[in-house]
Every structure is written in structure tokens, then in C-alpha cells.
mmCIF file of C-alpha atoms and ligand atoms in Angstrom:
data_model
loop_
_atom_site.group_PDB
_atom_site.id
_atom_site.type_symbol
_atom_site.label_atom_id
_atom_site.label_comp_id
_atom_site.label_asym_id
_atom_site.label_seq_id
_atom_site.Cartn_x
_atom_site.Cartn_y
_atom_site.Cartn_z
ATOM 1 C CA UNK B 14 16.391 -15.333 11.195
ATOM 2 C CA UNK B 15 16.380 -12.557 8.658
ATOM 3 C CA UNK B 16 17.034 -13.160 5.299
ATOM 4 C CA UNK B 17 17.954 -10.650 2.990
ATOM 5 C CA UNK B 18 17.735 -10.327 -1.295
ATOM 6 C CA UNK B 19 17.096 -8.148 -4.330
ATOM 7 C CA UNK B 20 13.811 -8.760 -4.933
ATOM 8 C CA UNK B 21 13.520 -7.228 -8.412
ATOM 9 C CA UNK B 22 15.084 -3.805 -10.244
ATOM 10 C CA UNK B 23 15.425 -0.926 -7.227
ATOM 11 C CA UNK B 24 13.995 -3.582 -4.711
ATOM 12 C CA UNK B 25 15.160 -4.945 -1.687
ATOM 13 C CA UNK B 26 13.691 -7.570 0.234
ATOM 14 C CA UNK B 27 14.273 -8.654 3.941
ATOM 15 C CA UNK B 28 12.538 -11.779 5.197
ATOM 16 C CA UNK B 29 12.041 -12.623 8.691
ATOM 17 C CA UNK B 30 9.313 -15.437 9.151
ATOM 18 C CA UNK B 31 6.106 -14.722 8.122
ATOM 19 C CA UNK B 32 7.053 -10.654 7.212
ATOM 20 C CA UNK B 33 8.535 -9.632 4.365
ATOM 21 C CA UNK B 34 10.215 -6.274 4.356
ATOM 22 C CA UNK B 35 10.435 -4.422 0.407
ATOM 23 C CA UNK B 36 12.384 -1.336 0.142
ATOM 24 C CA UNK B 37 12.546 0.947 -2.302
ATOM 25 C CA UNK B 38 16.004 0.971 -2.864
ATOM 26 C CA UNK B 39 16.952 4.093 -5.121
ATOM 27 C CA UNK B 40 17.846 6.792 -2.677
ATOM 28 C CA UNK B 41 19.094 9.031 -4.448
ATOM 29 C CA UNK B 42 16.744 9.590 -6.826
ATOM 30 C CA UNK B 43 14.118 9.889 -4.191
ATOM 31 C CA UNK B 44 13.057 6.072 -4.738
ATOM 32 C CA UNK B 45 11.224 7.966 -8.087
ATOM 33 C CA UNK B 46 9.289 5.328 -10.091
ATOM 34 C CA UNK B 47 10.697 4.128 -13.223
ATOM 35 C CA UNK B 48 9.233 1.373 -15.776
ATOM 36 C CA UNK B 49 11.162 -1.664 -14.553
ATOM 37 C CA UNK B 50 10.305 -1.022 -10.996
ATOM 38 C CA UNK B 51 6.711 -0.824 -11.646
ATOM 39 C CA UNK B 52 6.919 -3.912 -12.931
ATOM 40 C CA UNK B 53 9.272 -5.460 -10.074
ATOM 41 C CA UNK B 54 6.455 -4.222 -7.669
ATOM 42 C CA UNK B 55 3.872 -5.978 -9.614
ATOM 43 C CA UNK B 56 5.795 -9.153 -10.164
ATOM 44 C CA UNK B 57 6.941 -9.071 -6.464
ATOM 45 C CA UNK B 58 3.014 -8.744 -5.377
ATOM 46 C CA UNK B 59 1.479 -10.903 -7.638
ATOM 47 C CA UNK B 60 3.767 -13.772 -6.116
ATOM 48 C CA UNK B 61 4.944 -12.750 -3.032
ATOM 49 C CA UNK B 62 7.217 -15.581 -1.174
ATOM 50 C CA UNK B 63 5.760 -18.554 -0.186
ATOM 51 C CA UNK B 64 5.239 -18.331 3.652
ATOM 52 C CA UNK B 65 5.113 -14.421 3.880
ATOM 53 C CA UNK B 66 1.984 -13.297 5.323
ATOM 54 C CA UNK B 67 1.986 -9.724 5.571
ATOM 55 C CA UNK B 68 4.466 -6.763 3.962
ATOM 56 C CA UNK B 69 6.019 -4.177 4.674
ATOM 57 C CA UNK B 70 6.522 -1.270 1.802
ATOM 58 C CA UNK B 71 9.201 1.709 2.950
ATOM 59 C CA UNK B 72 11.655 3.501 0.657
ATOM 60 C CA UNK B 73 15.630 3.720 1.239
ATOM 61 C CA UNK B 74 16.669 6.816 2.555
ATOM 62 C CA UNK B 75 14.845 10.553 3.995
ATOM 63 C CA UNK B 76 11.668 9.755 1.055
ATOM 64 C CA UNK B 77 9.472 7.331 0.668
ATOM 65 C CA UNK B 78 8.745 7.771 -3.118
ATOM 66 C CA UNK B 79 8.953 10.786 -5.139
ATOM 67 C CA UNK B 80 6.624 9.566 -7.681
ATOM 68 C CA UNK B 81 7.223 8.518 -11.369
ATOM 69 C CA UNK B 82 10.655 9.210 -12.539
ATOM 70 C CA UNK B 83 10.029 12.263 -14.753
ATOM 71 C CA UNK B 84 13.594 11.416 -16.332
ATOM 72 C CA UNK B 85 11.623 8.806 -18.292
ATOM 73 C CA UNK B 86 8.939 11.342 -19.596
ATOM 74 C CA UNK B 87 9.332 11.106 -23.396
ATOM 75 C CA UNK B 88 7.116 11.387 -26.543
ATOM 76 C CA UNK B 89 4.336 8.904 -26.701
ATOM 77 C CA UNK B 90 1.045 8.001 -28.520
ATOM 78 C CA UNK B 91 -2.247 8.208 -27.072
ATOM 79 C CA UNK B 92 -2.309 4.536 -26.947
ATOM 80 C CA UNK B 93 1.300 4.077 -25.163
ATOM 81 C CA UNK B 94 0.425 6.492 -22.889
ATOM 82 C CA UNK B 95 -2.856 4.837 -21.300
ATOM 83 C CA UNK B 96 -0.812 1.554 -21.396
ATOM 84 C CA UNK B 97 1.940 3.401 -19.067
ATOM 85 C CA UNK B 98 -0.516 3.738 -16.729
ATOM 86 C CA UNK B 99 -2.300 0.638 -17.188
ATOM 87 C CA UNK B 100 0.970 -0.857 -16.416
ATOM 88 C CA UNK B 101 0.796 1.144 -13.273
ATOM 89 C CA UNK B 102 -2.572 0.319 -12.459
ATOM 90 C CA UNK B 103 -1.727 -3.648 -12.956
ATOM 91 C CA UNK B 104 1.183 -3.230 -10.655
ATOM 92 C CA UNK B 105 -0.616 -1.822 -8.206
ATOM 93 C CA UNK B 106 -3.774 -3.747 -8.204
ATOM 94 C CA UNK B 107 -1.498 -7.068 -7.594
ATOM 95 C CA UNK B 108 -0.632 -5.361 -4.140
ATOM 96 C CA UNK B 109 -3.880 -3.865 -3.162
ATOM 97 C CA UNK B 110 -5.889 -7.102 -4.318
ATOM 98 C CA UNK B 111 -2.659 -9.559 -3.778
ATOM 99 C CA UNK B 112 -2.624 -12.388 -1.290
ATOM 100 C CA UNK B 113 -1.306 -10.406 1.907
ATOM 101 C CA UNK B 114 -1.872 -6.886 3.733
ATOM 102 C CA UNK B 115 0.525 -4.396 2.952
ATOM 103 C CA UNK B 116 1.283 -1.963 5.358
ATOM 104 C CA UNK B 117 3.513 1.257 4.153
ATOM 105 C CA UNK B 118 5.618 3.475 6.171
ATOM 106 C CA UNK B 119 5.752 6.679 4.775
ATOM 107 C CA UNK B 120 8.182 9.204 5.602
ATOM 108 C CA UNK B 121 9.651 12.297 3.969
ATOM 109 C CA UNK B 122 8.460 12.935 0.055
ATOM 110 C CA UNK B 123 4.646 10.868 -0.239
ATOM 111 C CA UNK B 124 4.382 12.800 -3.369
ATOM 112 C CA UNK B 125 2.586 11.646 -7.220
ATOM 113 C CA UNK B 126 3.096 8.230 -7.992
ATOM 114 C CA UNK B 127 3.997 7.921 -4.666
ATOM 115 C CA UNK B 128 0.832 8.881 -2.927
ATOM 116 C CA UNK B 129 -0.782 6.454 -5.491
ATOM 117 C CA UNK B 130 1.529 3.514 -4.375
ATOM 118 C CA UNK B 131 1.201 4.301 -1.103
ATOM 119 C CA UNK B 132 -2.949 4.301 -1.365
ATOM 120 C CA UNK B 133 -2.495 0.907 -2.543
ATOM 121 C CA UNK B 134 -1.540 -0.709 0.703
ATOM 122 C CA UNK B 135 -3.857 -1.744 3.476
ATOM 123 C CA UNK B 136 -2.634 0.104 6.422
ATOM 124 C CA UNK B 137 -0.323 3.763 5.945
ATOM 125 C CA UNK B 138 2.124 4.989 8.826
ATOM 126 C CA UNK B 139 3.404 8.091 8.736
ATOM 127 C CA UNK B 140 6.204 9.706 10.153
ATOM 128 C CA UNK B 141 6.873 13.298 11.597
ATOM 129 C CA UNK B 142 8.629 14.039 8.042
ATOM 130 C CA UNK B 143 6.117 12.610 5.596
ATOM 131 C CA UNK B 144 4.452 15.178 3.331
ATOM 132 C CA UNK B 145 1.737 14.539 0.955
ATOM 133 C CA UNK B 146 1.324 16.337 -2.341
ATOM 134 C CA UNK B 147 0.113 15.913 -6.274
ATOM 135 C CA UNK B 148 2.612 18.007 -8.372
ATOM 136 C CA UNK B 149 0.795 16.797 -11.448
ATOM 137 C CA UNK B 150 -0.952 20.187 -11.891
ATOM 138 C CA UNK B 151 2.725 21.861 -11.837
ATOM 139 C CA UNK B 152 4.396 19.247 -13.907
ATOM 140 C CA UNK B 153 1.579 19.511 -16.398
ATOM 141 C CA UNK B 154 0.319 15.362 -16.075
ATOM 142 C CA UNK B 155 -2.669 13.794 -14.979
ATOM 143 C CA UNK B 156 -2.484 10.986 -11.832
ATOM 144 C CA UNK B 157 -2.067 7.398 -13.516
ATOM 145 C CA UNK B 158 -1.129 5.061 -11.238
ATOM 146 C CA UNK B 159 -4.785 4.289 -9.672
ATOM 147 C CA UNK B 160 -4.982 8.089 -7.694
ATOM 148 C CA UNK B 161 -8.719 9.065 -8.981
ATOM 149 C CA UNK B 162 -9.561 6.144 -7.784
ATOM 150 C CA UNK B 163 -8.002 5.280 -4.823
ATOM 151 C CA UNK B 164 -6.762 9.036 -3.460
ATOM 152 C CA UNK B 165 -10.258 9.869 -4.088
ATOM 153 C CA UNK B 166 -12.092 7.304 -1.835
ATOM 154 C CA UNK B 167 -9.509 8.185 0.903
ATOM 155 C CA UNK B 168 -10.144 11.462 0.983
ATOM 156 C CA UNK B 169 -12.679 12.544 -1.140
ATOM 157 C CA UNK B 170 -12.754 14.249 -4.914
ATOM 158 C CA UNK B 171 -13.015 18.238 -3.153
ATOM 159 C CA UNK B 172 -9.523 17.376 -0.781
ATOM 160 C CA UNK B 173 -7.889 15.365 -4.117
ATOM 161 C CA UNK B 174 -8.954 18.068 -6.526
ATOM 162 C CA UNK B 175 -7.528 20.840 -4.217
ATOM 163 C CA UNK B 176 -4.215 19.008 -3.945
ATOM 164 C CA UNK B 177 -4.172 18.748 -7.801
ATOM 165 C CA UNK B 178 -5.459 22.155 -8.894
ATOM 166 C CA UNK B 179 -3.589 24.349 -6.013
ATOM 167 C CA UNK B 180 -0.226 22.104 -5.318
ATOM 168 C CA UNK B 181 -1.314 21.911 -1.594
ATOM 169 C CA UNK B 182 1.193 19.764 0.254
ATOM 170 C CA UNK B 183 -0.502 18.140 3.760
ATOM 171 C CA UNK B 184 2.115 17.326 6.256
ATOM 172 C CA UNK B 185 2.137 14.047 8.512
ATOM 173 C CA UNK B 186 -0.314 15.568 10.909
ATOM 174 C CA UNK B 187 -2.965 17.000 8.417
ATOM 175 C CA UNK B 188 -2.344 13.759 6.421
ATOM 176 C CA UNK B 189 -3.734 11.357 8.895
ATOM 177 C CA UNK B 190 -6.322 14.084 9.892
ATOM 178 C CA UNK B 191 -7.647 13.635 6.494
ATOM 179 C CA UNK B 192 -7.401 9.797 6.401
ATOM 180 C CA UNK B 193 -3.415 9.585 4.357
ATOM 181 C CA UNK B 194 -2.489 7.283 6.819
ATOM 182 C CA UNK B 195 -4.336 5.456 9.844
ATOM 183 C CA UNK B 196 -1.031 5.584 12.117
ATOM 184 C CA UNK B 197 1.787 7.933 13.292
ATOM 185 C CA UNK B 198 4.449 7.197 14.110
ATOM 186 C CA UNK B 199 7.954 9.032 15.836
ATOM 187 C CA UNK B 200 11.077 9.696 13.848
ATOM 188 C CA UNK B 201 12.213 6.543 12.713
ATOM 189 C CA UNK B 202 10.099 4.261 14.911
ATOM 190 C CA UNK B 203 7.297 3.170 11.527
ATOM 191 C CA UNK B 204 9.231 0.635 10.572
ATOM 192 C CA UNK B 205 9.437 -1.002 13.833
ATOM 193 C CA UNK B 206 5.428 -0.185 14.699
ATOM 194 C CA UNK B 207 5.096 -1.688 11.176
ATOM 195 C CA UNK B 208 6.445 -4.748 11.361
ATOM 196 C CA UNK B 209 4.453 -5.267 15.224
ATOM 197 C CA UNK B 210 1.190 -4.316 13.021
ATOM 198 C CA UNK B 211 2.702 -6.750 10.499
ATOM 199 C CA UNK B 212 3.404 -9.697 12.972
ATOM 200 C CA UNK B 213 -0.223 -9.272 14.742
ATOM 201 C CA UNK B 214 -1.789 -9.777 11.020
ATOM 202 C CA UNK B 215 0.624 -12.991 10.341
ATOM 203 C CA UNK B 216 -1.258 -13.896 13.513
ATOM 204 C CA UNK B 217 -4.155 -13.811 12.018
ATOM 205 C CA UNK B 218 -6.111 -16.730 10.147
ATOM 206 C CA UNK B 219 -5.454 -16.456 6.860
ATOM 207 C CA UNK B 220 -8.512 -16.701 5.433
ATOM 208 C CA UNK B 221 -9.591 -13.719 7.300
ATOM 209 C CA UNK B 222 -7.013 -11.408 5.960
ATOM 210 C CA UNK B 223 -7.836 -12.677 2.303
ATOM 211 C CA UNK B 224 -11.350 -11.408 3.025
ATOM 212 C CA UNK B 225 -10.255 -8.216 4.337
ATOM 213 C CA UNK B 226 -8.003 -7.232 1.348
ATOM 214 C CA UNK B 227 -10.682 -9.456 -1.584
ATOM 215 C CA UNK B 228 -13.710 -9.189 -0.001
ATOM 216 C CA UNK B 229 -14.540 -5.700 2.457
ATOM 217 C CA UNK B 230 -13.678 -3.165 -0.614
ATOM 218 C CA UNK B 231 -15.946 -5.070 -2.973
ATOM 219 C CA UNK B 232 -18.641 -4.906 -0.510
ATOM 220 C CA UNK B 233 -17.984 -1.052 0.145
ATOM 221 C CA UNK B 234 -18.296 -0.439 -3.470
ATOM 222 C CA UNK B 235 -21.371 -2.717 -4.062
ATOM 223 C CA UNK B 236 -25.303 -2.197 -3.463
ATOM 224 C CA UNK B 237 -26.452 -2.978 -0.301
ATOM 225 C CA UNK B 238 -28.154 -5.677 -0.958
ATOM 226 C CA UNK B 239 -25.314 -7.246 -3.339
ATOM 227 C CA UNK B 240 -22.994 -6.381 -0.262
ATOM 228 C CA UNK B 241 -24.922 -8.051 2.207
ATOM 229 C CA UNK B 242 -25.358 -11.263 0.253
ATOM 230 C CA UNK B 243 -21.410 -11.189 -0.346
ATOM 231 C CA UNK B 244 -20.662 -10.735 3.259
ATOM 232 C CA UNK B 245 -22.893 -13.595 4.491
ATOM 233 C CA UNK B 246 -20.984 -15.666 1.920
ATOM 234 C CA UNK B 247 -17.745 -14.551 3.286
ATOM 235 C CA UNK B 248 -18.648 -15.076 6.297
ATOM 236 C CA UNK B 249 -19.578 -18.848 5.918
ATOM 237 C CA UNK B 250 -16.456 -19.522 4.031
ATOM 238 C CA UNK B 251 -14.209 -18.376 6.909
ATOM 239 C CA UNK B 252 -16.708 -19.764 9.958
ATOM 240 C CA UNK B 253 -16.652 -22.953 8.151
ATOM 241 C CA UNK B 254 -12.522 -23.189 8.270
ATOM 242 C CA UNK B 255 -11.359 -25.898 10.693
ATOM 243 C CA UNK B 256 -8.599 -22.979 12.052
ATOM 244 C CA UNK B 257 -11.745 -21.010 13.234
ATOM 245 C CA UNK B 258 -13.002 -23.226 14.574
ATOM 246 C CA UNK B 259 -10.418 -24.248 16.746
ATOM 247 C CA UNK B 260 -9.515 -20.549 17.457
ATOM 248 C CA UNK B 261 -13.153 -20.229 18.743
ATOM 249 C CA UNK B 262 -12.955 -23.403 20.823
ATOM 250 C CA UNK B 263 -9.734 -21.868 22.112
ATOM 251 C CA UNK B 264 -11.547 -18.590 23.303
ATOM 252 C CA UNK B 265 -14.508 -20.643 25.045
ATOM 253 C CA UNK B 266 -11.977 -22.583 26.788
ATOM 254 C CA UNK B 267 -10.022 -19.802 28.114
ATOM 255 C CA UNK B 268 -6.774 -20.081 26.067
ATOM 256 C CA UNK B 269 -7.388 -17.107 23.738
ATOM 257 C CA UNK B 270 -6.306 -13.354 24.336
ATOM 258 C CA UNK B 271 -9.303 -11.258 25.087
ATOM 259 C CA UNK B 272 -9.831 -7.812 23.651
ATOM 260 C CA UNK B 273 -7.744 -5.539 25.651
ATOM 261 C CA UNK B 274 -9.565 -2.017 26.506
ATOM 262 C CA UNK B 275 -7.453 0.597 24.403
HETATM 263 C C1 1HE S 1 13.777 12.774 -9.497
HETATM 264 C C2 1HE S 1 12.450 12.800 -9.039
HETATM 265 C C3 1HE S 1 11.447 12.323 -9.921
HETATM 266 C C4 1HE S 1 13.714 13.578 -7.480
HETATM 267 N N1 1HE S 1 11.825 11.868 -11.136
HETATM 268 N N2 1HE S 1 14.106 12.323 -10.707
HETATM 269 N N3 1HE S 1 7.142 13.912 -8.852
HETATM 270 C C5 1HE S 1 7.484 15.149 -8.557
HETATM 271 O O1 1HE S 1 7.128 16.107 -9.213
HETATM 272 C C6 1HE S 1 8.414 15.312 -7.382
HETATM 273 C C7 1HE S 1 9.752 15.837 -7.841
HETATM 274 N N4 1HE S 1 10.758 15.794 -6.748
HETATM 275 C C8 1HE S 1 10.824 16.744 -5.795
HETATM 276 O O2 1HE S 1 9.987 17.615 -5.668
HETATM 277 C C9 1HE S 1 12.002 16.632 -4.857
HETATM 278 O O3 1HE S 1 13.005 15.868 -5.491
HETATM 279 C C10 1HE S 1 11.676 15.970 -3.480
HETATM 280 C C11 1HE S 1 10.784 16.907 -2.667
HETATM 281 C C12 1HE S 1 11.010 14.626 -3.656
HETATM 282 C C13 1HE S 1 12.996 15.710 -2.715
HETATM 283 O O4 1HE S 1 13.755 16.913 -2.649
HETATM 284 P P1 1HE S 1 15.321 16.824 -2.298
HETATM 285 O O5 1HE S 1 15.812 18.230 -2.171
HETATM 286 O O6 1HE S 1 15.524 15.898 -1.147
HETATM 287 O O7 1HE S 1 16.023 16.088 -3.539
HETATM 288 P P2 1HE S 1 16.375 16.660 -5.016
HETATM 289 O O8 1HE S 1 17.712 17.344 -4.971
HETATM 290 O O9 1HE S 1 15.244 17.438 -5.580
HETATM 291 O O10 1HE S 1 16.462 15.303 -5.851
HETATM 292 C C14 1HE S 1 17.561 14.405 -5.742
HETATM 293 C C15 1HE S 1 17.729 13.765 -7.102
HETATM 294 O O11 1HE S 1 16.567 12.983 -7.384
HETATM 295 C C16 1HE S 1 17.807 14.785 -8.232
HETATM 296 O O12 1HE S 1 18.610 14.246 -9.239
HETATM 297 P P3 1HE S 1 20.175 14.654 -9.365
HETATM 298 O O13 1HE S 1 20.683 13.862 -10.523
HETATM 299 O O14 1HE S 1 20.177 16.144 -9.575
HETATM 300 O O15 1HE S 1 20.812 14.275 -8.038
HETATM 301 C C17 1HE S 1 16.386 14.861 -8.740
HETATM 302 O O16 1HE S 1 16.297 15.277 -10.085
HETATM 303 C C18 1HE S 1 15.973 13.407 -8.609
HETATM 304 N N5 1HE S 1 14.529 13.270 -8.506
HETATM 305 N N6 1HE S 1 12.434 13.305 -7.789
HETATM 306 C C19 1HE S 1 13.119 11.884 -11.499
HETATM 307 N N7 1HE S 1 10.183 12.275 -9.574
HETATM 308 C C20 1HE S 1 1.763 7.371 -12.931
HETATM 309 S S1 1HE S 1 1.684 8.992 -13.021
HETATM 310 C C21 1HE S 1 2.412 9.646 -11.617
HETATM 311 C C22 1HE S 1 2.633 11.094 -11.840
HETATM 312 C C23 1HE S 1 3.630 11.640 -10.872
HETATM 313 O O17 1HE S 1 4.174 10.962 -10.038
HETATM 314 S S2 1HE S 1 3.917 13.289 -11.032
HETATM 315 C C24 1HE S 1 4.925 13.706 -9.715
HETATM 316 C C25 1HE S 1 6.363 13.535 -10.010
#
């Protein structure tokens, strides 16, 4: 049964099972980013509802996010303007480091903040009409909502830097070339491939998937050696879990799905 709410200022929330679907619910303002939903997405992330085990992240309307709402652009200090985008950065942290995978379906305007939302998920689908671009050079702003960081490690500084410096826009094609998203999807069909992705992670144990989104981009970022230790950890904690083993008993007695050739 799907349930639906307002999950916070310019949220929506649709709940069926273990998926939780959160829309960005100001259309016509291109679902642009201002304070109080930053924050909604934070709270939201930091304790998503009890029972949901994976998320979907789409915006209402032909955009998925047009970035931060420049309408909010004012005077600020030095100091209020690193804690804007420390508030950014805390929102967005809760959802790449939350509980559950996120999985974002981007279509029309990926653009600033946007982009820098949509880096924080786990898994990006784009559609025919998702475009990726960093106005920040035009509108005179630096990224703030965790791009260097995480824009950067998707594509690398030379591809980030050229989007900033020259205003290059990649479309859905070049964007998943490049590594923007890791599916594509037809007109309108993300959503639906993203809540299938989203049901076959529910599936999933769920100490696995908190590994995945805790674990794997701590180890990426570590020394090897550091990284190995941590996985062997990580990899005791979950074999020890009575659900694997019962989903490995399963498999050695025949009553587990095999992997399927692509
Ligand atoms: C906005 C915003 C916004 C639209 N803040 N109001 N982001 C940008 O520089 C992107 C700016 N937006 C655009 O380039 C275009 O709006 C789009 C390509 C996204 C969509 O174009 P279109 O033709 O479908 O819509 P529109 O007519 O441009 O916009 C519809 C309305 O949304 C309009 O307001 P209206 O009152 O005239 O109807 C626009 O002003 C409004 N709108 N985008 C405020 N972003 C943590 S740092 C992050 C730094 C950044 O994100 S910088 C990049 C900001």
C-alpha cells in the first residue's frame, strides 16, 4: 500500500514498504534549493522512517533541481557564508553517510546545487532530458554544497574545473559517459527502474548495504593498508550476522537465486 505525506518544507514523501519515494516538490521554481529545504533534506536523511530501506530522490516536474535558490542570495559575513554551506554539507552528508542507499533520478536541469545533491546519492539515473552543468563561474559563486569534493571524485578535478571555468553543460549521454550517473533510463521510465533498483537493495541484508554506503568510500579514501584492515573488519561483522548465514545456507541448499549472466 502506498502511503503518501509532506515530509518536510518543499518535500513530498511516498511510502510503499520498504521504499520511500522524496520529491522535490517546488516545480515551479525548478525544485531550486532554499534554506529550509536543505534542512528538510537533512532532517529527512538523518532519520529516515522506520522500516524504509532504500530511497528514492526525484524532483516535481521537467527538472530535477536547479540548484540553490539564488532568490535567497543576500549580504553575508565571511563567517555566515561558510556556515551556509556547512549547512549544506551537513544536509548532505546525512544522505550520503545516512542509514539507506539513495538512488536519484535525474531528469531535465542537474545543474549547481543540484549536481551536488545529486552526487550525494548512491546510485544516479538519468533520463534523455537531464543536463549537467556548474553555472557558478557565470553567477559569480563558488560550489558549496560538497561539489569539490564529491563532483570531483566522480569525474575528476580537469572535467569539474572545465564545467566551472567554461559553463560546459554535458547532456544525459555525455553525463553517464563521464560517470554523472551509472544508469539511463527512457523518458519517464527512472522512476520506475528506480524504485526496481530500490526494491532489489531492500532485498538486500541490511548490514551489507550499511557497509556499502559507511564502509567502501572510507576504504577508497584510506591507505592501503588502513583499507585492507577495515575491509577484513567489515567483512567479519557482516559474515558473522545470523541473516548471512542463513542466506548462505540458503544458496548451498539450492533455494537462493544464482547470478544471472547479464
Ligand atoms: C530559480 C532558479 C534558481 C529557476 N534560484 N529561482 N542555479 C542556476 O544558475 C540555474 C538557474 N536556472 C536556470 O538556468 C533555468 O531556470 C533552468 C535551466 C533550470 C530551467 O529553465 P526554464 O526555462 O525551464 O525555467 P525558468 O523560466 O528559467 O525558471 C522558472 C522560474 O524558476 C523562474 O521564476 P519566475 O518567478 O520568473 O517564474 C526562475 O527565476 C526560477 N528559478 N532556477 C531561484 N536557481 C551551495 S552552493 C550552490 C551554488 C549553485 O547552485 S549556483 C547555480 C544556481
Amino acid at each position: 500500500m502506498t502511503r503518501k505525506s509532506r515530509a518536510g518544507h518543499n518535500l513530498h514523501l511516498e511510502r510503499d514498504g520498504t521504499v520511500a519515494t522524496l520529491r522535490l516538490d517546488r516545480p515551479v521554481k525548478r525544485n531550486a534549493l532554499d534554506d529550509p529545504t536543505i534542512a528538510a533534506i537533512g532532517e529527512f536523511f538523518a532519520a529516515p522512517p522506520e522500516g524504509v530501506a532504500a530511497v528514492v530522490l526525484h524532483g516535481a516536474g521537467d527538472h530535477f533541481c536547479a540548484g540553490l535558490d539564488l532568490a535567497e542570495m543576500r549580504e553575508r559575513t565571511a563567517v555566515e557564508g561558510v556556515e551556509h554551506s556547512r549547512r549544506w554539507h551537513r544536509a548532505f552528508q546525512a544522505l550520503e553517510f545516512g542509514q539507506v542507499p539513495v538512488i536519484a533520478v535525474l531528469r531535465g536541469a542537474v545543474v549547481g546545487g543540484g549536481l551536488e545533491l545529486a552526487a550525494a546519492a548512491h546510485i544516479r539515473i538519468a533520463e534523455p532530458s537531464a543536463f549537467f552543468a556548474l553555472p557558478e563561474g557565470q553567477r559569480g559563486i563558488f560550489v558549496g554544497g560538497g561539489g569539490s569534493v564529491r563532483i570531483s571524485r566522480l569525474i575528476g578535478v580537469p572535467r569539474m574545473a572545465d564545467m566551472m571555468l567554461t559553463g560546459r553543460v554535458y547532456s544525459a549521454e555525455e553525463g553517464a559517459a563521464i560517470g554523472l550517473a551509472q544508469y539511463r533510463a527512457g523518458a519517464g521510465e527512472g522512476l520506475a527502474m528506480a524504485v526496481d533498483l530500490a526494491r532489489k537493495i531492500a532485498a538486500n541484508a541490511p548490514l551489507t548495504n550499511y557497509a556499502v554506503i559507511q564502509a567502501l568510500p572510507r576504504i577508497a579514501e584510506s591507505g592501503r593498508d588502513e583499507g585492507f584492515f577495515a575491509e577484513a573488519l567489515m567483512a567479519a561483522v557482516t559474515q558473522s550476522a545470523p541473516e548471512a548465514k542463513a542466506r548462505i545456507r540458503q544458496f548451498l541448499a539450492k533455494r537462493a537465486g544464482k547470478v544471472a549472466k547479464p
